[in-house]
Amino acid sequence: MAIKDKNILNRLYLVAGCMSVFAILVLVKLVNTQFVEGDMYRAKGEERVFKTFDIPANRGNLYDSKGNLLATSVPKYDIRFDAVTVNDKDFRDHIKGLCESLSKEFGKPASHYNKVLRAAKANKNRYFLIRRNMGYSQYMRVKNFPLFSFGANRGGLIVEQRTVREHPIGKIAERTVGYERQDDQGYYTRVGLEGAYGPFLRGKEGKRKKQKIAKNQWKPIGDVNEVEPQDGYDVISTIDVNVQDITHHALLAQLEEFDAEHGTVVVMETKTGEIKAISNLGRTKSGKYYEKLNYAVGESHEPGSTFKLMAMVAALEDNVIDSSYVVDTENGRVKFYDRVVKDSKWGGYGEISAAKAFELSSNTAFAKIIDENYKEDPKKFVNRLMNMGLHKTLGLSIKGEGKPKIPYPGDKDWYGTTLPWMAHGYGVALTPLQTLSFYNAIANDGEMVKPRFIKEVKAWDRTKEKFDKEVINSAVCSKETAKIAQEMMKNVVVRGTATNLQTDNFQIAGKTGTCWGNYGKDREREYISSFAGYFPAEDPRYSCIVVIHKPDKKKGYYGNIVAAPVFKEIALKVYNDIPVVDEVTSIITTSKLVSQSYEAYYKKSRKYKTIMPDVVGMPVMDVISLLENMGLKVDVRGSGNVKTQSIEPGVKVKANQTIRLELS
């Protein structure tokens, strides 16, 4: 019995010892949790209830060269109601006034709001939606309604702000304006000017603390942010919306006329390299056209006969020919190894000068000129092209520039026929903007300037950074060679392949281009039509290139028929400064792309956002977007168009200043 009792006592001692050890471990853990890791666990607990959220900054505005908006950020507000934080007395005292105010603002009966708000109160709803996507002016009115005017804690008002990027000119130049998007991993997708100048436009995010009130529902704490967001800078582009409007519609009409697959046009200021217009339109399966891709910047392709200018300049610079050099086009068919170069004119042109070959765009003449003078040393020809910088990209700020291709002797794709085929624009590849830059250099007596999309970056009325003319190549050729090439391009229009471009008021200089868009016996032939040049020829102000892919061959495919008329229409309207609307909003309809013009939109406002524009007569929704982006508080009375404005046009305004608009 004693042994049995002893065994029981041993077991009790063991259990007591284990419990003591367990108690000590618990005590150690408690002490460690409280004093050693306490801060960490308290922070984690607070994170579950409180969290700091980023507040996106308003992106800066993107303007054209004359102050018209290309892209702007418009604030939008969602209003919700926390029925729990509002005490019963305040709710009873102010529910009637709140419902009447909501009814007047949003059009639903006061009884509707009385019913849903009382239900939210009874159900202890802490995140009841009142209204989405409100503008700034409407938000300012709503936050001063009865009960809501008490703020977040006492009044139960929950305000969620975000910004929406809007393009006042709609689909026109959409790819050039572009966008900047950030994914969940923080990586950016950058397109066009918005992407290229995102660091300027982006601004700095703010911070705001919120409290978790339900699953995936967070309520802001207080009415102010911990860190206020800083708006991005404004970017002033080189684009001119007048020229852009002309360019867009001239290209669109021709694409529709010839049922082409896609096309692009670029208009550049000759001396400075400023891009005044760039239009890129592609066709959908249903036959509509829209800004699909930036073909001008990103699409490298064989240029065809527009490359004859480069070949001519190279031969002139190397002194292997002069403009009077005579070449026999034979019967318009010349064989090189197993391939035949053909002229568009059956029977050829006989014996003609190099200058005449350029005017008539003779393939056989150019193939023979280059082959006869460089076949013993083809590197000499290619090196000349490279000295002119044709193998390099332009180094554009806009992402996605296509790479040029200039084959070199010894490359795996260099054949016996490569040299004569390069002479008339095959086997090489350039983007439309790269081709235009060379033509622009010839108009500049040999100086090649970098195409430029941006003039300056501004913070209100202060210039933060300015972008000036940048010279890529001070002399792609001698001035003497440039003068000879200029005369040849004039004669293309006077008596060559582009006589349909002649005008009474000024002269155009340039070169037509027509090339195959595909190869192979089993493929149906497709074409690329182009025209590149400048105007006025006597004193070049603008250079321009038009490239149209895959026009309907039954309607036409030669460069002078398809592309050149677009160039002429743009040149006439720009040169004569025909009045056009300042802003255009474009939409895609069930037929073709349709444009709706708002003649008054920003028409009288030519300065930046510290100067009050004249908004009388404009639609109120357009005015609100404009003025809110100037940092003004807008007090709207009435409906319709603006009848009077409390701040006179031309007056310098300040941020958060209030303007009252009386509407008709």
XYZ file of C-alpha atoms in Angstrom:
664
model
C 0.000 0.000 0.000
C 2.877 2.342 0.849
C 4.480 1.588 -2.534
C 1.221 2.371 -4.312
C 0.839 5.661 -2.438
C 4.426 6.532 -3.310
C 3.759 5.922 -7.016
C 0.725 8.164 -6.876
C 2.754 10.930 -5.176
C 5.470 10.628 -7.850
C 2.867 11.073 -10.552
C 1.404 14.085 -8.784
C 4.888 15.613 -8.457
C 5.457 15.030 -12.191
C 2.135 16.634 -13.138
C 2.748 19.543 -10.745
C 6.241 19.995 -12.203
C 4.908 19.989 -15.773
C 2.235 22.501 -14.845
C 4.845 24.682 -13.143
C 7.051 24.569 -16.252
C 4.044 25.331 -18.449
C 3.084 28.244 -16.173
C 6.620 29.599 -16.328
C 6.617 29.327 -20.138
C 3.272 31.142 -20.331
C 4.595 33.835 -18.008
C 7.766 34.222 -20.107
C 5.681 34.447 -23.274
C 3.406 37.060 -21.723
C 6.369 39.132 -20.566
C 7.997 38.793 -23.994
C 4.766 39.748 -25.763
C 4.104 42.682 -23.488
C 7.549 44.196 -23.132
C 9.783 42.777 -25.888
C 7.455 42.308 -28.875
C 4.650 44.493 -27.617
C 5.227 47.346 -30.036
C 5.216 44.975 -32.998
C 1.947 43.298 -32.002
C 0.297 46.611 -31.151
C 1.291 47.900 -34.595
C -0.149 44.789 -36.226
C -3.361 45.172 -34.287
C -3.617 48.805 -35.266
C -2.948 47.866 -38.900
C -6.016 45.678 -38.855
C -8.134 48.594 -37.729
C -6.249 51.601 -39.089
C -4.388 51.865 -42.362
C -2.708 54.640 -44.327
C -3.789 54.864 -47.949
C -2.067 56.635 -50.839
C -3.967 59.544 -52.397
C -3.126 59.875 -56.106
C -1.977 63.362 -57.068
C -3.688 65.248 -59.856
C -1.645 64.834 -63.019
C -0.555 68.042 -64.630
C -2.308 69.281 -67.729
C -1.000 68.621 -71.232
C -1.428 71.602 -73.559
C -0.885 72.288 -77.212
C 1.505 75.044 -78.281
C -1.211 77.709 -77.996
C -2.602 76.756 -74.605
C -5.459 74.466 -75.678
C -5.943 71.405 -73.480
C -4.895 68.028 -74.871
C -5.253 66.108 -71.594
C -6.403 67.107 -68.126
C -7.262 65.501 -64.788
C -10.775 66.057 -63.499
C -11.518 65.234 -59.833
C -14.453 62.908 -59.157
C -16.050 62.276 -55.762
C -18.056 59.410 -54.270
C -20.207 60.349 -51.250
C -21.171 57.745 -48.633
C -22.920 57.894 -45.241
C -21.823 56.364 -41.934
C -25.104 55.988 -40.055
C -23.423 54.701 -36.879
C -21.341 57.767 -36.005
C -24.363 60.093 -36.170
C -26.192 60.323 -32.840
C -29.964 59.900 -32.743
C -30.716 63.536 -31.887
C -28.692 64.976 -34.790
C -30.232 62.427 -37.138
C -33.809 63.348 -36.082
C -33.118 67.092 -36.206
C -31.511 67.167 -39.658
C -32.851 64.175 -41.637
C -35.669 66.219 -43.202
C -33.385 69.030 -44.378
C -30.831 66.539 -45.693
C -33.434 64.599 -47.686
C -34.862 67.778 -49.207
C -31.392 68.967 -50.222
C -30.518 65.595 -51.753
C -33.829 65.573 -53.622
C -33.210 69.025 -55.069
C -29.656 68.123 -56.092
C -30.198 64.678 -57.590
C -33.842 64.708 -58.680
C -35.232 61.817 -56.641
C -38.134 62.416 -54.189
C -37.266 63.443 -50.644
C -39.319 60.458 -49.466
C -36.877 58.128 -51.243
C -33.893 59.510 -49.328
C -35.863 59.545 -46.071
C -36.622 55.838 -46.504
C -33.105 54.665 -47.455
C -31.307 56.793 -44.861
C -33.585 55.617 -42.041
C -33.021 52.028 -43.174
C -29.249 52.634 -43.118
C -29.572 53.989 -39.574
C -31.664 51.029 -38.413
C -29.276 48.494 -40.018
C -26.214 50.292 -38.655
C -24.835 50.693 -42.164
C -21.457 52.406 -41.983
C -20.830 52.672 -45.749
C -24.102 53.626 -47.438
C -23.613 55.002 -50.963
C -25.216 58.383 -51.674
C -23.738 59.311 -55.076
C -20.839 58.408 -57.380
C -18.750 60.436 -59.854
C -19.615 63.929 -58.681
C -17.699 66.953 -59.913
C -15.992 69.388 -57.585
C -18.769 71.990 -57.584
C -21.456 69.432 -56.812
C -19.311 67.883 -54.095
C -18.858 71.292 -52.448
C -22.617 71.785 -52.381
C -23.328 68.311 -50.984
C -20.784 68.581 -48.153
C -22.624 71.687 -46.903
C -26.030 69.978 -46.766
C -27.746 69.631 -43.349
C -26.083 66.966 -41.160
C -23.251 66.456 -43.699
C -21.942 69.920 -42.816
C -20.956 68.546 -39.370
C -18.159 66.578 -41.077
C -16.944 62.996 -40.925
C -17.413 62.129 -37.248
C -20.580 63.938 -36.222
C -22.208 64.163 -39.667
C -21.311 60.694 -40.977
C -19.995 62.103 -44.251
C -17.554 59.816 -46.097
C -15.813 61.371 -49.109
C -13.728 59.335 -51.539
C -11.826 61.313 -54.153
C -10.168 60.121 -57.357
C -9.138 61.677 -60.628
C -10.195 60.876 -64.166
C -8.018 61.703 -67.178
C -9.956 63.402 -69.964
C -8.955 64.351 -73.513
C -10.834 67.464 -74.685
C -9.988 66.749 -78.354
C -11.217 63.170 -78.025
C -9.860 60.521 -80.363
C -7.816 62.954 -82.442
C -4.076 62.412 -81.726
C -5.009 59.827 -79.070
C -1.849 57.758 -79.564
C 0.332 60.858 -79.537
C -1.261 62.138 -76.321
C -0.997 58.585 -74.982
C -1.255 57.410 -71.369
C 0.719 56.180 -68.363
C -0.555 53.218 -66.362
C 0.898 51.473 -63.335
C 0.188 47.807 -62.580
C -0.044 46.099 -59.177
C 3.703 45.396 -59.174
C 4.516 49.070 -59.705
C 5.587 48.739 -63.339
C 4.552 51.491 -65.755
C 3.208 51.183 -69.276
C 4.075 54.397 -71.077
C 2.570 55.535 -74.373
C 2.893 58.869 -76.186
C 3.467 62.202 -74.477
C 1.702 61.147 -71.274
C 4.161 58.278 -70.937
C 7.280 60.118 -72.079
C 6.757 63.015 -69.670
C 5.115 61.079 -66.841
C 7.725 62.133 -64.248
C 6.736 65.781 -64.817
C 2.981 65.185 -65.059
C 2.667 62.655 -62.253
C 3.044 64.782 -59.123
C 3.482 63.272 -55.633
C 0.973 61.083 -53.815
C -0.598 62.166 -50.545
C -1.427 60.066 -47.472
C -4.695 59.570 -45.614
C -5.461 57.328 -42.636
C -8.645 55.256 -42.692
C -10.401 53.025 -40.171
C -11.748 49.592 -41.054
C -15.493 49.512 -40.482
C -16.397 46.271 -42.255
C -14.907 43.709 -44.584
C -12.984 45.588 -47.300
C -14.601 48.853 -46.199
C -12.427 51.662 -44.888
C -13.652 54.982 -43.600
C -11.461 58.125 -43.691
C -10.523 59.476 -40.255
C -11.202 63.187 -40.155
C -11.682 65.659 -42.967
C -8.052 66.364 -43.810
C -5.182 64.311 -45.198
C -2.024 63.429 -43.284
C 0.039 64.412 -46.318
C -1.569 66.488 -49.041
C -0.927 65.298 -52.614
C 1.145 67.598 -54.824
C -0.197 68.205 -58.308
C 2.015 67.393 -61.281
C 3.544 70.025 -63.528
C 1.889 71.180 -66.733
C 3.536 70.162 -70.004
C 3.316 72.418 -73.059
C 3.597 70.388 -76.251
C 4.523 71.506 -79.749
C 1.222 70.241 -81.189
C -1.081 72.823 -82.752
C -4.705 71.647 -82.531
C -5.629 73.645 -85.637
C -3.007 71.854 -87.722
C -3.843 68.581 -85.970
C -7.513 68.959 -86.874
C -6.662 69.659 -90.528
C -4.238 66.738 -90.664
C -6.569 64.263 -89.003
C -9.516 64.947 -91.282
C -7.441 65.089 -94.474
C -5.983 61.659 -93.694
C -9.319 60.217 -92.588
C -11.075 61.300 -95.776
C -8.398 59.725 -97.977
C -8.342 56.465 -96.036
C -12.093 56.215 -96.479
C -11.876 57.192 -100.154
C -9.357 54.459 -100.953
C -10.517 51.966 -98.321
C -6.923 51.717 -97.060
C -5.764 49.619 -94.119
C -3.962 52.366 -92.203
C -2.064 55.580 -92.645
C -0.059 58.288 -90.944
C 0.757 61.961 -91.437
C 3.339 64.120 -89.649
C 3.700 67.898 -89.960
C 6.961 69.354 -88.626
C 8.229 72.910 -88.329
C 11.291 72.989 -90.561
C 13.713 75.170 -88.612
C 12.953 73.953 -85.075
C 11.848 70.333 -85.526
C 8.635 71.019 -83.573
C 5.931 68.484 -84.417
C 2.793 70.506 -85.138
C 0.556 67.530 -85.987
C 0.788 63.751 -86.037
C -2.135 61.555 -87.057
C -2.213 57.732 -87.033
C -5.397 56.010 -88.176
C -6.010 52.272 -88.536
C -9.079 50.439 -89.817
C -11.134 48.007 -87.767
C -12.870 44.945 -89.175
C -16.086 46.932 -89.408
C -14.382 49.612 -91.523
C -14.055 52.342 -88.883
C -10.851 54.294 -88.356
C -9.288 55.304 -85.070
C -5.910 56.049 -83.471
C -4.825 52.428 -83.324
C -1.000 52.581 -83.208
C 1.633 55.284 -83.547
C 2.699 54.255 -87.042
C 4.728 57.421 -87.611
C 7.055 56.663 -84.708
C 7.022 52.884 -84.478
C 6.452 51.343 -87.921
C 9.627 50.675 -89.922
C 8.980 49.678 -93.528
C 10.532 49.872 -96.979
C 10.104 53.473 -98.110
C 10.202 52.820 -101.850
C 10.828 55.818 -104.091
C 11.038 58.383 -101.278
C 14.435 56.760 -100.563
C 15.661 57.964 -103.965
C 16.400 61.310 -102.340
C 18.876 59.606 -99.994
C 20.463 57.689 -102.885
C 20.730 60.855 -105.006
C 22.284 62.882 -102.172
C 24.823 60.091 -101.520
C 25.878 59.927 -105.186
C 26.147 63.718 -105.437
C 28.180 63.955 -102.221
C 30.594 61.255 -103.428
C 30.965 63.116 -106.746
C 30.291 59.960 -108.731
C 27.584 61.833 -110.681
C 26.175 65.294 -111.158
C 22.614 66.307 -111.997
C 23.365 66.095 -115.752
C 24.732 62.537 -115.565
C 23.037 60.557 -118.376
C 21.672 57.065 -117.864
C 19.897 54.748 -120.308
C 16.636 53.363 -118.909
C 16.644 50.944 -121.857
C 13.114 49.646 -122.391
C 12.068 50.239 -118.784
C 13.275 46.769 -117.823
C 16.823 46.166 -116.553
C 18.030 42.774 -115.321
C 20.403 42.321 -112.396
C 21.357 38.693 -111.978
C 18.054 36.798 -111.814
C 15.854 39.789 -110.951
C 14.415 42.586 -113.063
C 13.972 46.251 -112.095
C 10.943 47.803 -113.784
C 9.727 51.329 -114.451
C 6.077 52.223 -114.116
C 6.145 53.458 -117.729
C 6.130 50.614 -120.199
C 9.027 51.036 -122.666
C 11.029 53.215 -120.275
C 12.184 56.811 -120.661
C 15.176 56.300 -122.938
C 18.364 58.208 -122.102
C 17.710 60.772 -119.367
C 19.694 62.851 -116.908
C 19.972 62.019 -113.235
C 17.818 65.073 -112.442
C 15.143 63.889 -114.890
C 15.318 60.380 -113.424
C 14.498 61.882 -110.021
C 11.594 63.930 -111.396
C 10.105 60.900 -113.180
C 11.031 58.469 -110.358
C 12.698 55.987 -112.723
C 13.561 52.778 -110.908
C 15.806 51.526 -113.702
C 17.765 54.785 -113.824
C 18.470 54.808 -110.095
C 19.352 51.110 -110.014
C 21.859 51.642 -112.845
C 23.293 54.879 -111.390
C 24.078 53.307 -108.029
C 25.135 49.917 -109.390
C 27.442 51.345 -112.067
C 29.191 53.710 -109.653
C 29.378 51.596 -106.491
C 29.389 47.916 -107.529
C 33.181 47.733 -107.179
C 33.005 49.215 -103.692
C 29.459 48.930 -102.278
C 30.755 49.845 -98.809
C 31.376 53.355 -100.102
C 27.661 53.848 -100.814
C 26.498 52.343 -97.526
C 29.082 54.287 -95.534
C 27.795 57.506 -97.110
C 24.251 56.616 -96.004
C 25.552 55.931 -92.510
C 27.480 59.198 -92.455
C 24.127 60.858 -93.027
C 22.848 59.032 -89.924
C 20.250 56.913 -91.692
C 21.173 53.783 -89.699
C 20.445 55.467 -86.338
C 17.219 56.069 -84.464
C 16.249 59.659 -83.741
C 16.292 59.139 -79.966
C 12.722 60.347 -79.519
C 11.201 61.013 -76.112
C 8.146 58.973 -77.126
C 8.673 55.264 -76.505
C 8.637 52.617 -79.226
C 10.661 54.177 -82.051
C 11.186 51.673 -84.861
C 14.736 50.730 -85.799
C 16.017 51.676 -89.243
C 17.629 49.039 -91.450
C 20.536 49.822 -93.762
C 22.116 46.543 -94.982
C 25.905 46.363 -95.088
C 28.146 44.335 -97.427
C 29.002 41.082 -95.696
C 25.673 40.831 -93.853
C 23.893 37.509 -94.272
C 21.119 39.229 -96.231
C 23.488 41.044 -98.613
C 23.133 39.752 -102.185
C 24.297 40.788 -105.618
C 20.988 42.562 -106.143
C 20.992 44.410 -102.809
C 22.807 47.508 -104.078
C 20.544 48.291 -107.079
C 17.452 47.487 -105.002
C 18.538 49.835 -102.217
C 18.841 52.585 -104.833
C 15.064 52.710 -105.285
C 14.037 52.014 -101.681
C 13.898 48.229 -101.267
C 15.846 46.168 -98.745
C 16.071 49.196 -96.444
C 13.627 50.241 -93.731
C 12.792 53.563 -92.078
C 9.905 54.902 -90.029
C 7.877 57.765 -91.550
C 9.332 60.176 -88.980
C 12.897 59.094 -89.787
C 12.235 59.662 -93.491
C 10.674 63.047 -92.784
C 13.659 64.103 -90.676
C 15.969 63.595 -93.657
C 13.686 65.537 -96.002
C 13.498 68.262 -93.387
C 17.313 68.330 -93.272
C 17.494 68.937 -97.040
C 14.982 71.788 -96.640
C 17.341 73.140 -93.915
C 20.316 73.158 -96.326
C 21.666 69.971 -94.734
C 21.064 70.561 -91.016
C 19.104 67.714 -89.406
C 17.143 68.697 -86.312
C 15.610 66.278 -83.852
C 11.810 66.026 -84.010
C 10.485 67.658 -80.853
C 7.136 67.138 -79.134
C 7.568 69.358 -76.043
C 8.264 73.077 -75.614
C 8.381 73.478 -71.841
C 7.290 72.254 -68.421
C 5.431 74.755 -66.212
C 4.386 75.001 -62.586
C 1.540 77.488 -62.741
C 3.107 80.535 -64.398
C 6.730 79.483 -63.764
C 8.827 77.605 -66.292
C 10.492 74.567 -64.691
C 12.262 73.267 -67.782
C 12.492 74.385 -71.391
C 13.192 72.226 -74.447
C 14.993 73.977 -77.277
C 16.016 73.031 -80.783
C 18.399 70.072 -80.881
C 20.649 69.420 -83.889
C 21.252 65.722 -84.645
C 23.583 66.258 -87.614
C 24.888 69.699 -88.512
C 25.436 68.646 -92.130
C 24.007 65.463 -93.645
C 25.458 66.839 -96.863
C 27.046 69.994 -98.229
C 24.898 73.057 -98.851
C 25.673 72.730 -102.565
C 24.270 69.198 -102.654
C 21.233 70.294 -100.641
C 20.519 73.096 -103.142
C 20.668 70.647 -106.061
C 18.329 68.240 -104.247
C 15.936 71.092 -103.422
C 15.716 72.046 -107.089
C 15.028 68.434 -108.053
C 12.202 68.203 -105.527
C 10.654 71.408 -106.856
C 10.694 69.951 -110.359
C 8.937 66.785 -109.164
C 5.912 69.042 -108.619
C 6.515 71.341 -111.604
C 7.022 68.666 -114.301
C 7.477 65.302 -112.621
C 5.317 62.695 -110.905
C 3.436 65.168 -108.658
C 2.181 67.906 -110.984
C -1.216 67.572 -109.296
C 0.305 69.341 -106.261
C 0.858 72.654 -108.026
C -0.812 75.673 -106.409
C -1.201 79.329 -107.419
C -0.010 80.919 -104.170
C 3.139 78.996 -103.285
C 5.310 76.114 -104.414
C 5.585 72.638 -102.928
C 8.746 70.521 -103.098
C 8.892 66.794 -102.456
C 8.996 63.251 -103.744
C 6.352 60.626 -104.424
C 6.734 57.039 -103.294
C 5.025 53.816 -104.335
C 6.325 50.453 -103.177
C 5.192 46.894 -102.800
C 3.870 45.985 -99.392
C 4.509 42.266 -99.805
C 6.381 39.747 -101.947
C 5.783 36.298 -103.397
C 4.059 34.921 -106.494
C 1.109 33.525 -104.568
C 0.338 36.766 -102.766
C -1.993 39.407 -104.055
C 0.027 42.563 -104.630
C -0.361 45.268 -101.977
C 1.112 48.761 -102.004
C 2.359 51.541 -99.749
C 1.750 55.042 -101.120
C 3.670 58.028 -99.818
C 4.691 61.621 -100.363
C 7.342 63.519 -98.411
C 8.324 67.147 -98.839
C 8.041 70.684 -97.543
C 6.371 74.038 -98.214
C 6.651 76.757 -99.296
C 9.592 75.620 -101.410
C 11.159 79.112 -101.603
C 11.301 79.552 -97.807
C 10.454 76.221 -96.109
C 8.346 76.557 -92.967
C 6.818 73.098 -92.679
C 7.858 69.635 -93.782
C 5.307 66.842 -94.045
C 5.091 63.148 -94.838
C 2.012 61.130 -95.786
C 2.110 57.318 -95.819
C -0.955 55.217 -96.647
C -0.835 51.410 -96.500
C -2.790 48.987 -98.658
C -5.207 51.224 -100.570
C -7.766 49.499 -102.776
C -5.825 48.948 -106.025
C -8.972 49.360 -108.084
C -9.248 52.933 -106.832
C -5.537 53.744 -107.058
C -2.203 53.062 -105.401
C 0.432 55.453 -106.787
C 1.871 57.981 -104.349
C 0.745 60.984 -106.403
C -2.846 59.697 -106.475
C -3.270 58.398 -102.906
C -0.834 60.252 -100.629
C -0.013 63.525 -102.398
C -3.572 64.988 -102.263
C -3.479 64.725 -98.447
C -0.220 66.675 -98.421
C -1.692 69.336 -100.702
C -4.837 69.808 -98.613
C -2.794 70.217 -95.436
C -0.342 72.597 -97.113
C -3.092 74.802 -98.542
C -4.972 75.142 -95.257
C -1.917 75.646 -93.090
C -0.281 78.096 -95.505
C -3.415 80.149 -95.976
C -4.233 79.948 -92.262
C -7.863 79.091 -92.917
C -9.856 79.505 -89.646
C -10.768 76.213 -88.062
C -12.269 75.183 -84.729
C -9.969 75.176 -81.730
C -11.117 71.954 -80.170
C -12.545 68.779 -81.637
C -14.163 65.891 -79.817
C -14.232 62.667 -81.814
C -16.338 59.564 -81.295
C -16.569 56.202 -82.989
C -19.998 55.538 -84.466
C -21.481 52.567 -86.271
C -20.172 53.909 -89.586
C -16.881 55.767 -89.920
C -15.150 57.985 -87.356
C -17.339 61.038 -86.853
C -16.113 64.353 -85.433
C -18.130 66.867 -83.454
C -16.622 70.343 -83.207
C -17.160 72.716 -80.331
C -16.208 76.065 -81.812
C -16.376 77.956 -78.548
C -14.395 75.407 -76.517
C -11.332 77.230 -75.186
C -11.466 79.398 -78.319
C -10.841 82.660 -76.513
C -8.451 81.266 -73.887
C -4.908 81.401 -75.227
C -2.964 81.713 -71.988
C -2.148 79.268 -69.265
C -4.080 78.527 -66.198
C -3.353 81.612 -64.102
C -5.214 83.892 -66.516
C -9.017 83.885 -66.431
C -10.472 82.903 -69.834
C -13.678 84.219 -71.353
C -16.149 81.373 -70.850
C -19.392 83.197 -71.704
C -21.464 81.120 -74.126
C -19.701 77.847 -73.349
C -21.507 74.695 -72.069
C -21.428 74.556 -68.283
C -19.903 71.045 -68.084
C -16.971 72.094 -70.258
C -16.487 75.241 -68.204
C -16.498 73.386 -64.879
C -13.785 70.979 -66.062
C -11.678 73.859 -67.340
C -12.002 76.079 -64.261
C -11.610 73.303 -61.702
C -8.340 72.358 -63.368
C -7.236 75.960 -62.917
C -7.674 75.411 -59.169
C -10.807 77.562 -58.926
C -13.923 76.866 -56.883
C -16.964 77.091 -59.115
C -20.331 78.352 -57.878
C -22.909 77.520 -60.555
C -26.373 79.068 -60.621
C -28.928 77.943 -63.150
C -28.479 75.542 -66.062
C -27.412 75.643 -69.689
C -24.597 77.794 -71.104
C -22.650 80.448 -69.222
C -24.361 83.844 -69.263
C -22.085 85.842 -66.946
C -18.897 85.215 -64.965
C -17.886 86.962 -61.745
C -14.173 87.153 -62.647
C -13.460 89.200 -65.733
C -11.479 87.624 -68.619
C -7.758 88.370 -68.542
C -7.590 88.731 -64.748
C -4.874 86.730 -62.970
C -6.452 84.191 -60.616
C -5.241 82.322 -57.552
C -5.730 78.759 -56.365
C -8.973 78.134 -54.416
C -10.462 81.434 -55.606
C -14.237 81.244 -56.098
C -15.916 82.182 -59.374
C -19.681 82.481 -59.728
C -21.284 81.533 -63.030
C -24.791 82.611 -63.998
C -26.273 80.277 -66.591
C -28.893 80.930 -69.227
